[in-house]
Amino acid sequence: AQSVAQPEDQVNVAEGNPLTVKCTYSVSGNPYLFWYVQYPNRGLQFLLKYITGDNLVKGSYGFEAEFNKSQTSFHLKKPSALVSDSALYFCAGHGSSNTGKLIFGQGTTLQVKP
Amino acid sequence: NAGVTQTPKFQVLKTGQSMTLQCAQDMNHEYMSWYRQDPGMGLRLIHYSVGAGITDQGEVPNGYNVSRSTTEDFPLRLLSAAPSQTSVYFCASSYDRGSHGYTFGSGTRLTVV
């Protein structure tokens, strides 16, 4: 069965420091991987995706993610966190043989403190 | 270009009532899906469709019904609402089954009392 896991319920970081939100995956075939952000009482906003190509993917709002096939990970990163980055982050994905059936991690709350 | 539109935004139902959550997209996306979001569980796939006339079950399909008569619309029906269906529901669509990403609606917050 396909799965996406986010091992941390919450990540706390000081403003200006780098941040990492972790994600691991288990899918059939080549992975399609995504990061979304959700602000309170809002929908999901797309940040970035990995389908194929460079292992370092750059996305919206200064976020990037590193795809690591050997570790089956797709961690979200940002060099310098902002207080406004505080939100709920979801990793999601599926395999090339299950396109369309997007599986989500349970979400990680990011708290950036001034 | 409105993207993915969900209606209503909020709804309160009594146990046993039925209702339809509406989802429409104007991007000519072939693929559409419904998710529910519950605290600590992420989003879980309820039903999905790969084109007009074609639907299939996701991870948590029980208590929900769907149909896809047009490319644009993908309504989700609750035939007899239960308190366990209290959740936030999101509709999503994609072109080329995810290669270009998925676009989500703003959600419907449903409370069943």
Coordinates of C-alpha atoms in Angstrom, one line a residue:
Chain A
A1 CA 0.0 0.0 0.0
Q2 CA 1.1 3.5 -0.7
S3 CA 1.9 5.8 2.2
V4 CA 3.3 9.2 3.0
A5 CA 4.6 10.0 6.5
Q6 CA 5.4 13.2 8.3
P7 CA 7.2 12.1 11.5
E8 CA 6.9 15.5 13.3
D9 CA 3.5 16.9 14.5
Q10 CA 5.1 20.3 15.1
V11 CA 8.3 22.0 14.2
N12 CA 9.5 25.1 16.1
V13 CA 12.1 27.5 14.7
A14 CA 13.2 31.0 15.3
E15 CA 12.7 33.7 12.7
G16 CA 15.7 34.0 10.4
N17 CA 16.9 30.4 11.1
P18 CA 16.7 27.7 8.5
L19 CA 13.7 25.3 8.7
T20 CA 13.2 21.7 7.6
V21 CA 9.9 19.8 7.6
K22 CA 10.4 16.1 7.0
C23 CA 8.5 13.7 4.7
T24 CA 9.1 10.1 3.7
Y25 CA 7.2 8.1 1.2
S26 CA 6.4 4.6 0.0
V27 CA 4.8 4.4 -3.4
S28 CA 4.7 2.0 -6.4
G29 CA 6.6 3.1 -9.5
N30 CA 8.3 6.5 -9.9
P31 CA 7.1 9.0 -7.2
Y32 CA 5.0 12.1 -7.8
L33 CA 5.6 14.2 -4.7
F34 CA 4.0 17.5 -3.5
W35 CA 4.1 20.0 -0.7
Y36 CA 1.1 22.1 0.3
V37 CA 0.5 24.7 2.9
Q38 CA -2.7 25.5 4.8
Y39 CA -3.4 28.6 6.8
P40 CA -6.1 28.6 9.4
N41 CA -9.6 28.1 7.9
R42 CA -8.2 28.2 4.4
G43 CA -7.8 25.7 1.6
L44 CA -4.5 24.1 0.4
Q45 CA -2.0 26.2 -1.4
F46 CA 0.5 24.4 -3.7
L47 CA 4.2 25.0 -2.8
L48 CA 6.2 22.7 -5.1
K49 CA 6.3 19.3 -6.8
Y50 CA 8.8 16.6 -7.8
I51 CA 7.9 14.5 -10.8
T52 CA 11.3 14.0 -12.4
G53 CA 14.5 15.9 -12.9
D54 CA 16.8 17.7 -10.4
N55 CA 16.6 16.4 -6.9
L56 CA 16.4 19.9 -5.5
V57 CA 13.1 21.5 -6.3
K58 CA 12.4 25.2 -5.9
G59 CA 8.9 26.4 -5.2
S60 CA 6.8 29.3 -4.0
Y61 CA 7.7 31.8 -1.2
G62 CA 11.3 30.8 -1.1
F63 CA 10.7 27.1 -0.2
E64 CA 12.6 24.2 -1.7
A65 CA 12.5 20.5 -1.3
E66 CA 15.2 17.8 -1.6
F67 CA 14.2 14.5 -3.2
N68 CA 16.3 11.6 -2.0
K69 CA 15.5 8.3 -3.7
S70 CA 17.7 6.1 -1.5
Q71 CA 16.2 7.4 1.7
T72 CA 12.7 7.7 0.1
S73 CA 12.5 11.2 1.5
F74 CA 11.2 14.6 0.3
H75 CA 12.0 17.1 3.0
L76 CA 10.8 20.7 2.7
K77 CA 13.4 23.4 3.5
K78 CA 13.8 27.2 3.6
P79 CA 17.0 29.0 4.3
S80 CA 15.5 31.8 6.5
A81 CA 12.1 31.3 8.2
L82 CA 9.6 34.1 8.5
V83 CA 6.9 34.5 11.2
S84 CA 4.4 34.5 8.3
D85 CA 5.5 30.9 7.4
S86 CA 3.7 29.6 10.5
A87 CA 1.0 27.3 9.1
L88 CA 0.1 23.6 8.6
Y89 CA 2.2 21.8 6.0
F90 CA 1.2 18.7 4.1
C91 CA 3.4 16.3 2.1
A92 CA 1.5 14.3 -0.5
G93 CA 2.2 11.9 -3.3
H94 CA 1.5 8.9 -5.3
G95 CA 3.3 6.5 -7.6
S96 CA 3.4 6.6 -11.4
S97 CA 1.2 3.5 -11.4
N98 CA -1.4 5.2 -9.2
T99 CA -1.7 8.6 -10.7
G100 CA -4.6 10.6 -9.4
K101 CA -4.8 8.8 -6.0
L102 CA -3.0 11.4 -3.9
I103 CA -2.0 10.2 -0.5
F104 CA -1.3 12.8 2.3
G105 CA 0.9 12.8 5.3
Q106 CA -0.8 13.7 8.6
G107 CA 0.5 17.3 8.5
T108 CA 3.2 19.2 10.4
T109 CA 2.5 22.5 12.1
L110 CA 5.3 25.0 11.7
Q111 CA 5.7 27.6 14.4
V112 CA 8.1 30.4 13.6
K113 CA 8.8 32.6 16.6
P114 CA 10.1 36.2 16.4
Chain B
N1 CA -10.7 31.5 -14.6
A2 CA -12.2 30.6 -11.2
G3 CA -10.2 27.3 -10.6
V4 CA -12.0 24.9 -8.4
T5 CA -15.2 26.1 -6.8
Q6 CA -16.9 24.4 -3.9
T7 CA -20.3 25.2 -2.4
P8 CA -21.5 25.6 0.2
K9 CA -18.7 26.8 2.4
F10 CA -20.5 25.8 5.6
Q11 CA -23.3 23.4 6.3
V12 CA -25.0 22.0 9.4
L13 CA -27.1 18.8 9.0
K14 CA -29.1 16.7 11.3
T15 CA -28.4 13.0 11.5
G16 CA -30.1 11.1 8.7
Q17 CA -30.5 14.1 6.4
S18 CA -29.1 14.0 2.9
M19 CA -27.2 16.7 1.0
T20 CA -24.9 17.3 -2.0
L21 CA -21.6 19.1 -1.9
Q22 CA -20.9 20.8 -5.1
C23 CA -17.6 21.0 -6.9
A24 CA -16.9 22.6 -10.3
Q25 CA -13.7 23.4 -12.2
D26 CA -13.3 25.5 -15.3
M27 CA -9.8 24.3 -16.3
N28 CA -10.9 21.3 -18.4
H29 CA -9.1 19.0 -16.0
E30 CA -9.8 15.3 -16.6
Y31 CA -9.2 14.2 -13.1
M32 CA -11.2 15.2 -10.0
S33 CA -11.3 13.9 -6.5
W34 CA -12.9 14.5 -3.0
Y35 CA -11.0 14.4 0.3
R36 CA -12.0 14.8 3.9
Q37 CA -9.7 16.5 6.4
D38 CA -9.9 15.5 10.1
P39 CA -7.5 16.7 12.8
G40 CA -4.3 14.7 13.0
M41 CA -5.2 12.5 10.0
G42 CA -4.3 14.7 7.0
L43 CA -6.5 14.4 4.0
R44 CA -8.1 11.1 3.0
L45 CA -9.3 10.3 -0.4
I46 CA -13.1 9.6 -0.6
H47 CA -13.8 9.1 -4.3
Y48 CA -12.1 10.1 -7.5
S49 CA -12.8 10.4 -11.2
V50 CA -10.5 10.1 -14.2
G51 CA -13.1 11.6 -16.6
A52 CA -16.8 12.0 -17.3
G53 CA -18.7 8.8 -16.6
I54 CA -15.8 7.2 -14.7
T55 CA -15.5 7.1 -10.9
D56 CA -13.8 4.9 -8.4
Q57 CA -13.5 4.6 -4.6
G58 CA -10.7 6.0 -2.5
E59 CA -9.6 5.2 1.0
V60 CA -12.9 6.2 2.9
P61 CA -15.8 5.8 0.5
N62 CA -18.5 4.5 2.8
G63 CA -21.5 6.8 3.3
Y64 CA -20.7 8.8 0.2
N65 CA -21.8 8.7 -3.4
V66 CA -20.5 10.4 -6.5
S67 CA -21.2 10.7 -10.2
R68 CA -19.4 12.6 -13.1
S69 CA -21.8 13.4 -15.9
T70 CA -19.7 16.4 -17.2
T71 CA -16.0 17.2 -17.2
E72 CA -16.7 20.3 -15.1
D73 CA -18.7 19.0 -12.2
F74 CA -18.1 16.3 -9.6
P75 CA -20.8 16.4 -6.8
L76 CA -20.4 14.5 -3.6
R77 CA -23.6 13.1 -2.0
L78 CA -24.2 12.1 1.6
L79 CA -27.3 9.9 1.5
S80 CA -27.9 9.7 5.3
A81 CA -25.6 11.9 7.3
A82 CA -23.9 10.6 10.4
P83 CA -21.9 12.5 13.1
S84 CA -18.8 10.7 11.9
Q85 CA -19.1 12.6 8.7
T86 CA -18.4 15.9 10.5
S87 CA -15.3 17.1 8.7
V88 CA -13.9 19.6 6.2
Y89 CA -14.3 18.4 2.6
F90 CA -12.0 19.4 -0.2
C91 CA -12.4 18.9 -3.9
A92 CA -9.3 18.8 -6.2
S93 CA -8.7 18.6 -9.9
S94 CA -5.6 18.0 -12.0
Y95 CA -4.6 17.8 -15.6
D96 CA -2.6 14.8 -16.8
R97 CA -3.2 13.0 -13.5
G98 CA -0.9 15.1 -11.4
S99 CA 2.0 15.8 -13.6
H100 CA 1.1 19.5 -13.4
G101 CA 0.0 19.4 -9.7
Y102 CA -3.4 19.4 -8.1
T103 CA -5.6 22.4 -7.6
F104 CA -7.8 22.4 -4.5
G105 CA -11.1 24.2 -3.7
S106 CA -11.5 26.3 -0.6
G107 CA -13.4 23.6 1.2
T108 CA -16.8 22.9 2.8
R109 CA -17.0 22.7 6.6
L110 CA -19.8 20.2 7.4
T111 CA -21.2 19.6 10.9
V112 CA -23.6 16.7 11.5
V113 CA -25.6 16.9 14.8

